[in-house]
């Protein structure tokens, strides 16, 4: 399968799925407090998706080739966990940083987005800086999206912003095309060279989801077969949006009333 160009009808369906994914994060935000377990956050999100939104949690039983079926409805990755953290009995503590990654399916279309949360509202200087620089990385990537740009422009901008701030970019996982399938072509790397890779065309939809580490870039997989951690146990952060290439730039689809404002816009993002 190659990269698909979405029709107007497909784009309309994707707008809905993506807004709903973002609304799950709006819903769960007040529950991310010291003492709550990641399993409880999973249960709350699951029930909200299934009973309130009538969406399907895409992660539940998701089994790409070589993986066992994912057992929960969201991913919850705490501190040195990079991505795909399986919710469970772990209780969050004040100062933990946690990524919640939500993918819903509505009318056959996927919306995929994640945010960082600082538990109890305060953490170390390093942890808060990692979360905000990673958010800027997402937005400097988004700022590059327009017809005629190349995938490498996105990766290059993200890598430069992360590394110039003393952080490193995870190489093993990337953004992805998305639509009727959870993971479609193309792969959207978060590092690379400007002016290389596939040329972007109006109607493409893909995610940008940089994972940025406070220490070294290397990661390992835990014996659960899913959870990815930094090899040096340094902190890791990630933010994700699903983005449409429009005739004159881009539209961020995973937005809702509670979305945090863009980190940088226009010239500031292009200059970063
Ligand atoms: N939501 C993740 C992504 O952004 C994928 C999670 S796969 C799962 O691509 F099975 F772990 F949920
Ligand atoms: Co994704
Ligand atoms: Co995701």
Tab-separated table of C-alpha atoms and ligand atoms in Angstrom:
chain	number	residue	atom	x	y	z
A	1	UNK	CA	0.000	0.000	0.000
A	2	UNK	CA	1.294	3.418	-0.881
A	3	UNK	CA	0.371	6.822	0.499
A	4	UNK	CA	-3.309	7.626	0.033
A	5	UNK	CA	-4.704	11.033	-0.852
A	6	UNK	CA	-7.897	11.542	1.122
A	7	UNK	CA	-11.115	12.696	-0.595
A	8	UNK	CA	-13.217	15.557	0.805
A	9	UNK	CA	-15.599	13.015	2.368
A	10	UNK	CA	-12.743	11.109	3.969
A	11	UNK	CA	-11.280	14.367	5.285
A	12	UNK	CA	-14.646	15.261	6.825
A	13	UNK	CA	-14.724	11.879	8.612
A	14	UNK	CA	-11.113	12.284	9.754
A	15	UNK	CA	-11.913	15.734	11.236
A	16	UNK	CA	-14.552	14.098	13.410
A	17	UNK	CA	-12.436	11.120	14.528
A	18	UNK	CA	-9.500	13.405	15.320
A	19	UNK	CA	-11.579	15.893	17.326
A	20	UNK	CA	-13.023	13.007	19.330
A	21	UNK	CA	-9.534	11.666	20.117
A	22	UNK	CA	-8.533	15.111	21.386
A	23	UNK	CA	-11.725	15.305	23.464
A	24	UNK	CA	-10.742	12.116	25.302
A	25	UNK	CA	-7.606	13.971	26.478
A	26	UNK	CA	-9.741	16.969	27.524
A	27	UNK	CA	-11.962	14.584	29.482
A	28	UNK	CA	-9.149	12.746	31.272
A	29	UNK	CA	-7.010	15.773	32.171
A	30	UNK	CA	-8.663	16.542	35.565
A	31	UNK	CA	-8.260	12.880	36.555
A	32	UNK	CA	-4.477	12.926	36.122
A	33	UNK	CA	-3.667	13.513	39.807
A	34	UNK	CA	-1.287	12.072	42.395
A	35	UNK	CA	-2.563	8.671	43.557
A	36	UNK	CA	-4.524	7.691	40.445
A	37	UNK	CA	-3.324	4.513	38.754
A	38	UNK	CA	-2.701	4.363	35.016
A	39	UNK	CA	-5.148	1.433	34.958
A	40	UNK	CA	-7.849	3.716	36.369
A	41	UNK	CA	-7.107	6.336	33.670
A	42	UNK	CA	-7.412	3.562	31.068
A	43	UNK	CA	-10.767	2.429	32.458
A	44	UNK	CA	-12.129	5.996	32.525
A	45	UNK	CA	-11.000	6.667	28.932
A	46	UNK	CA	-12.317	3.315	27.745
A	47	UNK	CA	-15.760	3.979	29.216
A	48	UNK	CA	-15.835	7.547	27.840
A	49	UNK	CA	-14.930	6.360	24.334
A	50	UNK	CA	-17.317	3.423	24.255
A	51	UNK	CA	-20.289	4.798	26.211
A	52	UNK	CA	-20.202	8.565	25.654
A	53	UNK	CA	-18.546	9.002	22.256
A	54	UNK	CA	-19.460	5.671	20.740
A	55	UNK	CA	-15.948	5.381	19.399
A	56	UNK	CA	-13.744	2.283	19.367
A	57	UNK	CA	-10.441	2.425	21.291
A	58	UNK	CA	-8.011	1.470	18.509
A	59	UNK	CA	-5.198	0.146	20.762
A	60	UNK	CA	-7.358	-2.567	22.401
A	61	UNK	CA	-6.264	-5.906	20.914
A	62	UNK	CA	-4.199	-4.114	18.257
A	63	UNK	CA	-1.622	-6.671	17.054
A	64	UNK	CA	0.805	-5.561	14.359
A	65	UNK	CA	3.001	-8.366	12.925
A	66	UNK	CA	5.412	-9.649	15.605
A	67	UNK	CA	3.452	-8.160	18.530
A	68	UNK	CA	1.065	-9.758	20.995
A	69	UNK	CA	-2.370	-8.060	21.086
A	70	UNK	CA	-2.180	-4.777	23.038
A	71	UNK	CA	-4.216	-5.398	26.214
A	72	UNK	CA	-5.560	-1.906	27.021
A	73	UNK	CA	-7.427	1.007	25.434
A	74	UNK	CA	-4.845	3.789	25.853
A	75	UNK	CA	-1.075	4.065	26.204
A	76	UNK	CA	0.268	5.616	29.424
A	77	UNK	CA	4.034	6.196	29.459
A	78	UNK	CA	5.510	7.497	32.723
A	79	UNK	CA	8.895	9.231	33.239
A	80	UNK	CA	11.562	7.099	31.486
A	81	UNK	CA	8.913	5.184	29.541
A	82	UNK	CA	9.091	6.431	25.959
A	83	UNK	CA	5.858	5.080	24.455
A	84	UNK	CA	3.343	2.194	24.465
A	85	UNK	CA	3.278	2.005	28.276
A	86	UNK	CA	0.613	-0.501	29.311
A	87	UNK	CA	-1.746	0.931	31.962
A	88	UNK	CA	-1.763	-0.995	35.246
A	89	UNK	CA	-1.502	-0.756	39.036
A	90	UNK	CA	1.159	1.959	39.066
A	91	UNK	CA	-0.039	5.007	41.013
A	92	UNK	CA	1.102	8.378	39.701
A	93	UNK	CA	3.141	10.575	42.053
A	94	UNK	CA	3.491	14.360	42.220
A	95	UNK	CA	6.200	15.385	39.761
A	96	UNK	CA	5.816	12.367	37.466
A	97	UNK	CA	5.499	13.196	33.785
A	98	UNK	CA	3.092	11.005	31.844
A	99	UNK	CA	2.154	10.754	28.185
A	100	UNK	CA	-1.397	9.639	27.446
A	101	UNK	CA	-1.824	8.486	23.835
A	102	UNK	CA	-5.365	8.147	22.512
A	103	UNK	CA	-6.480	6.630	19.224
A	104	UNK	CA	-10.206	6.340	18.491
A	105	UNK	CA	-12.025	4.849	15.539
A	106	UNK	CA	-15.227	6.625	14.440
A	107	UNK	CA	-17.162	5.459	11.369
A	108	UNK	CA	-14.090	3.497	10.245
A	109	UNK	CA	-11.602	6.389	10.547
A	110	UNK	CA	-8.763	6.781	13.069
A	111	UNK	CA	-7.799	9.893	15.042
A	112	UNK	CA	-4.482	9.723	16.957
A	113	UNK	CA	-3.133	12.262	19.461
A	114	UNK	CA	-1.138	12.421	22.678
A	115	UNK	CA	-0.193	14.974	25.313
A	116	UNK	CA	2.155	15.181	28.292
A	117	UNK	CA	0.788	15.778	31.782
A	118	UNK	CA	2.801	16.926	34.786
A	119	UNK	CA	1.266	15.149	37.775
A	120	UNK	CA	0.315	17.586	40.530
A	121	UNK	CA	1.184	20.495	38.221
A	122	UNK	CA	4.862	20.720	39.207
A	123	UNK	CA	8.021	18.767	38.486
A	124	UNK	CA	11.751	19.312	38.260
A	125	UNK	CA	13.111	22.016	35.988
A	126	UNK	CA	14.529	19.361	33.669
A	127	UNK	CA	11.240	17.487	33.385
A	128	UNK	CA	9.187	20.628	32.664
A	129	UNK	CA	11.744	21.822	30.135
A	130	UNK	CA	11.729	18.424	28.418
A	131	UNK	CA	7.924	18.522	28.123
A	132	UNK	CA	7.845	22.055	26.704
A	133	UNK	CA	10.771	21.635	24.289
A	134	UNK	CA	9.175	18.408	22.997
A	135	UNK	CA	5.920	20.315	22.461
A	136	UNK	CA	7.872	22.911	20.473
A	137	UNK	CA	9.455	20.052	18.482
A	138	UNK	CA	5.975	18.887	17.463
A	139	UNK	CA	5.098	22.413	16.318
A	140	UNK	CA	8.315	23.138	14.426
A	141	UNK	CA	7.578	19.889	12.542
A	142	UNK	CA	3.975	20.921	11.854
A	143	UNK	CA	5.177	24.330	10.601
A	144	UNK	CA	7.022	22.611	7.739
A	145	UNK	CA	3.905	20.857	6.408
A	146	UNK	CA	2.715	22.195	3.030
A	147	UNK	CA	2.484	20.852	-0.536
A	148	UNK	CA	5.925	20.667	-2.145
A	149	UNK	CA	7.775	20.304	1.154
A	150	UNK	CA	9.557	17.012	1.856
A	151	UNK	CA	9.175	14.582	4.753
A	152	UNK	CA	12.841	15.198	5.622
A	153	UNK	CA	12.054	18.866	6.276
A	154	UNK	CA	9.839	17.821	9.192
A	155	UNK	CA	12.402	15.458	10.698
A	156	UNK	CA	15.229	17.914	10.240
A	157	UNK	CA	13.385	20.741	12.012
A	158	UNK	CA	12.428	18.498	14.935
A	159	UNK	CA	15.910	17.025	15.352
A	160	UNK	CA	17.571	20.436	15.222
A	161	UNK	CA	15.237	21.883	17.855
A	162	UNK	CA	15.647	18.897	20.221
A	163	UNK	CA	19.424	18.645	19.894
A	164	UNK	CA	20.090	22.385	20.095
A	165	UNK	CA	18.358	22.210	23.484
A	166	UNK	CA	20.590	19.343	24.677
A	167	UNK	CA	18.049	16.536	24.159
A	168	UNK	CA	17.982	13.534	21.804
A	169	UNK	CA	15.403	12.148	19.368
A	170	UNK	CA	14.245	8.511	19.507
A	171	UNK	CA	14.916	6.801	16.163
A	172	UNK	CA	12.988	3.515	16.435
A	173	UNK	CA	9.458	4.960	16.320
A	174	UNK	CA	7.979	7.501	13.958
A	175	UNK	CA	4.830	9.278	12.842
A	176	UNK	CA	2.664	7.578	10.239
A	177	UNK	CA	-0.025	7.977	7.636
A	178	UNK	CA	-3.468	7.373	9.131
A	179	UNK	CA	-7.032	6.961	7.913
A	180	UNK	CA	-9.048	3.770	7.600
A	181	UNK	CA	-5.943	2.074	9.003
A	182	UNK	CA	-4.166	2.954	12.277
A	183	UNK	CA	-0.712	2.899	10.690
A	184	UNK	CA	-0.420	3.678	6.978
A	185	UNK	CA	2.395	4.906	4.774
A	186	UNK	CA	4.359	7.106	4.883
A	187	UNK	CA	6.699	6.826	7.878
A	188	UNK	CA	7.299	10.286	9.303
A	189	UNK	CA	10.758	10.269	10.880
A	190	UNK	CA	11.543	12.797	13.604
A	191	UNK	CA	15.124	13.259	12.403
A	192	UNK	CA	16.692	13.670	8.993
A	193	UNK	CA	17.861	16.013	6.305
A	194	UNK	CA	15.971	18.905	4.743
A	195	UNK	CA	14.912	18.429	1.113
A	196	UNK	CA	15.005	14.627	1.281
A	197	UNK	CA	12.259	12.029	1.332
A	198	UNK	CA	8.774	11.995	-0.109
A	199	UNK	CA	7.233	15.209	-1.391
A	200	UNK	CA	4.073	16.234	0.493
A	201	UNK	CA	0.844	16.554	-1.476
A	202	UNK	CA	-2.521	18.118	-0.681
A	203	UNK	CA	-4.851	15.524	0.869
A	204	UNK	CA	-2.218	13.473	2.704
A	205	UNK	CA	-2.940	12.867	6.407
A	206	UNK	CA	-0.251	11.719	8.831
A	207	UNK	CA	0.788	12.023	12.441
A	208	UNK	CA	3.810	13.829	13.839
A	209	UNK	CA	4.734	12.438	17.264
A	210	UNK	CA	8.296	13.179	18.358
A	211	UNK	CA	9.736	11.212	21.288
A	212	UNK	CA	12.516	13.233	22.915
A	213	UNK	CA	14.882	11.995	25.641
A	214	UNK	CA	16.704	14.030	28.285
A	215	UNK	CA	19.682	11.657	27.964
A	216	UNK	CA	20.760	9.380	25.145
A	217	UNK	CA	18.526	8.364	22.234
A	218	UNK	CA	18.772	4.582	22.723
A	219	UNK	CA	15.681	2.686	23.874
A	220	UNK	CA	14.809	-0.863	24.990
A	221	UNK	CA	11.621	-2.903	25.098
A	222	UNK	CA	10.366	-4.314	28.402
A	223	UNK	CA	9.509	-8.038	28.722
A	224	UNK	CA	5.793	-7.160	28.413
A	225	UNK	CA	6.496	-6.906	24.677
A	226	UNK	CA	5.169	-3.338	24.378
A	227	UNK	CA	6.555	-0.791	26.840
A	228	UNK	CA	9.524	1.140	25.467
A	229	UNK	CA	11.959	2.759	27.926
A	230	UNK	CA	15.110	4.830	27.583
A	231	UNK	CA	18.148	2.578	27.888
A	232	UNK	CA	19.883	5.033	30.237
A	233	UNK	CA	16.628	5.503	32.245
A	234	UNK	CA	16.601	9.227	31.451
A	235	UNK	CA	13.245	10.994	31.167
A	236	UNK	CA	11.357	10.937	27.870
A	237	UNK	CA	8.501	13.052	26.515
A	238	UNK	CA	6.162	12.837	23.508
A	239	UNK	CA	3.373	14.905	21.938
A	240	UNK	CA	1.307	13.880	18.911
A	241	UNK	CA	-1.063	15.487	16.420
A	242	UNK	CA	-2.734	14.191	13.258
A	243	UNK	CA	-2.195	16.687	10.431
A	244	UNK	CA	-3.761	17.232	6.961
A	245	UNK	CA	-1.781	18.728	4.071
A	246	UNK	CA	-3.956	21.523	2.622
A	247	UNK	CA	-3.545	23.522	-0.612
A	248	UNK	CA	-1.659	26.281	1.182
A	249	UNK	CA	-0.177	24.570	4.225
A	250	UNK	CA	-1.728	22.324	6.839
A	251	UNK	CA	-4.650	21.785	9.154
A	252	UNK	CA	-4.119	20.193	12.562
A	253	UNK	CA	-7.038	17.776	12.908
A	254	UNK	CA	-6.638	16.609	16.513
A	255	UNK	CA	-7.932	19.785	18.120
A	256	UNK	CA	-10.732	20.372	20.604
A	257	UNK	CA	-11.868	22.926	23.186
A	258	UNK	CA	-9.163	21.816	25.637
A	259	UNK	CA	-6.193	21.578	23.238
A	260	UNK	CA	-3.159	23.464	24.491
A	261	UNK	CA	-2.386	26.453	22.217
A	262	UNK	CA	0.244	25.975	19.493
A	263	UNK	CA	3.772	26.337	20.882
A	264	UNK	CA	5.080	28.512	18.105
A	265	UNK	CA	3.359	29.723	14.985
A	266	UNK	CA	4.330	31.173	11.637
A	267	UNK	CA	7.771	32.747	11.420
A	268	UNK	CA	8.747	31.778	14.972
A	269	UNK	CA	8.176	28.087	14.200
A	270	UNK	CA	9.943	28.315	10.844
A	271	UNK	CA	12.884	30.075	12.457
A	272	UNK	CA	13.183	27.584	15.342
B	1	LIG	N1	-0.929	5.572	19.366
B	1	LIG	C1	0.357	5.032	19.023
B	1	LIG	C2	0.848	5.844	17.841
B	1	LIG	O1	0.862	7.014	17.970
B	1	LIG	C3	0.338	3.583	18.709
B	1	LIG	C4	-0.016	2.754	19.859
B	1	LIG	S1	-0.109	1.112	19.373
B	1	LIG	C5	-0.680	0.375	20.787
B	1	LIG	O2	1.144	5.399	16.781
B	1	LIG	F1	-1.057	-0.790	20.443
B	1	LIG	F2	0.284	0.396	21.680
B	1	LIG	F3	-1.693	1.074	21.242
B	2	LIG	CO1	0.516	7.767	16.058
B	3	LIG	CO1	-0.653	7.848	19.185
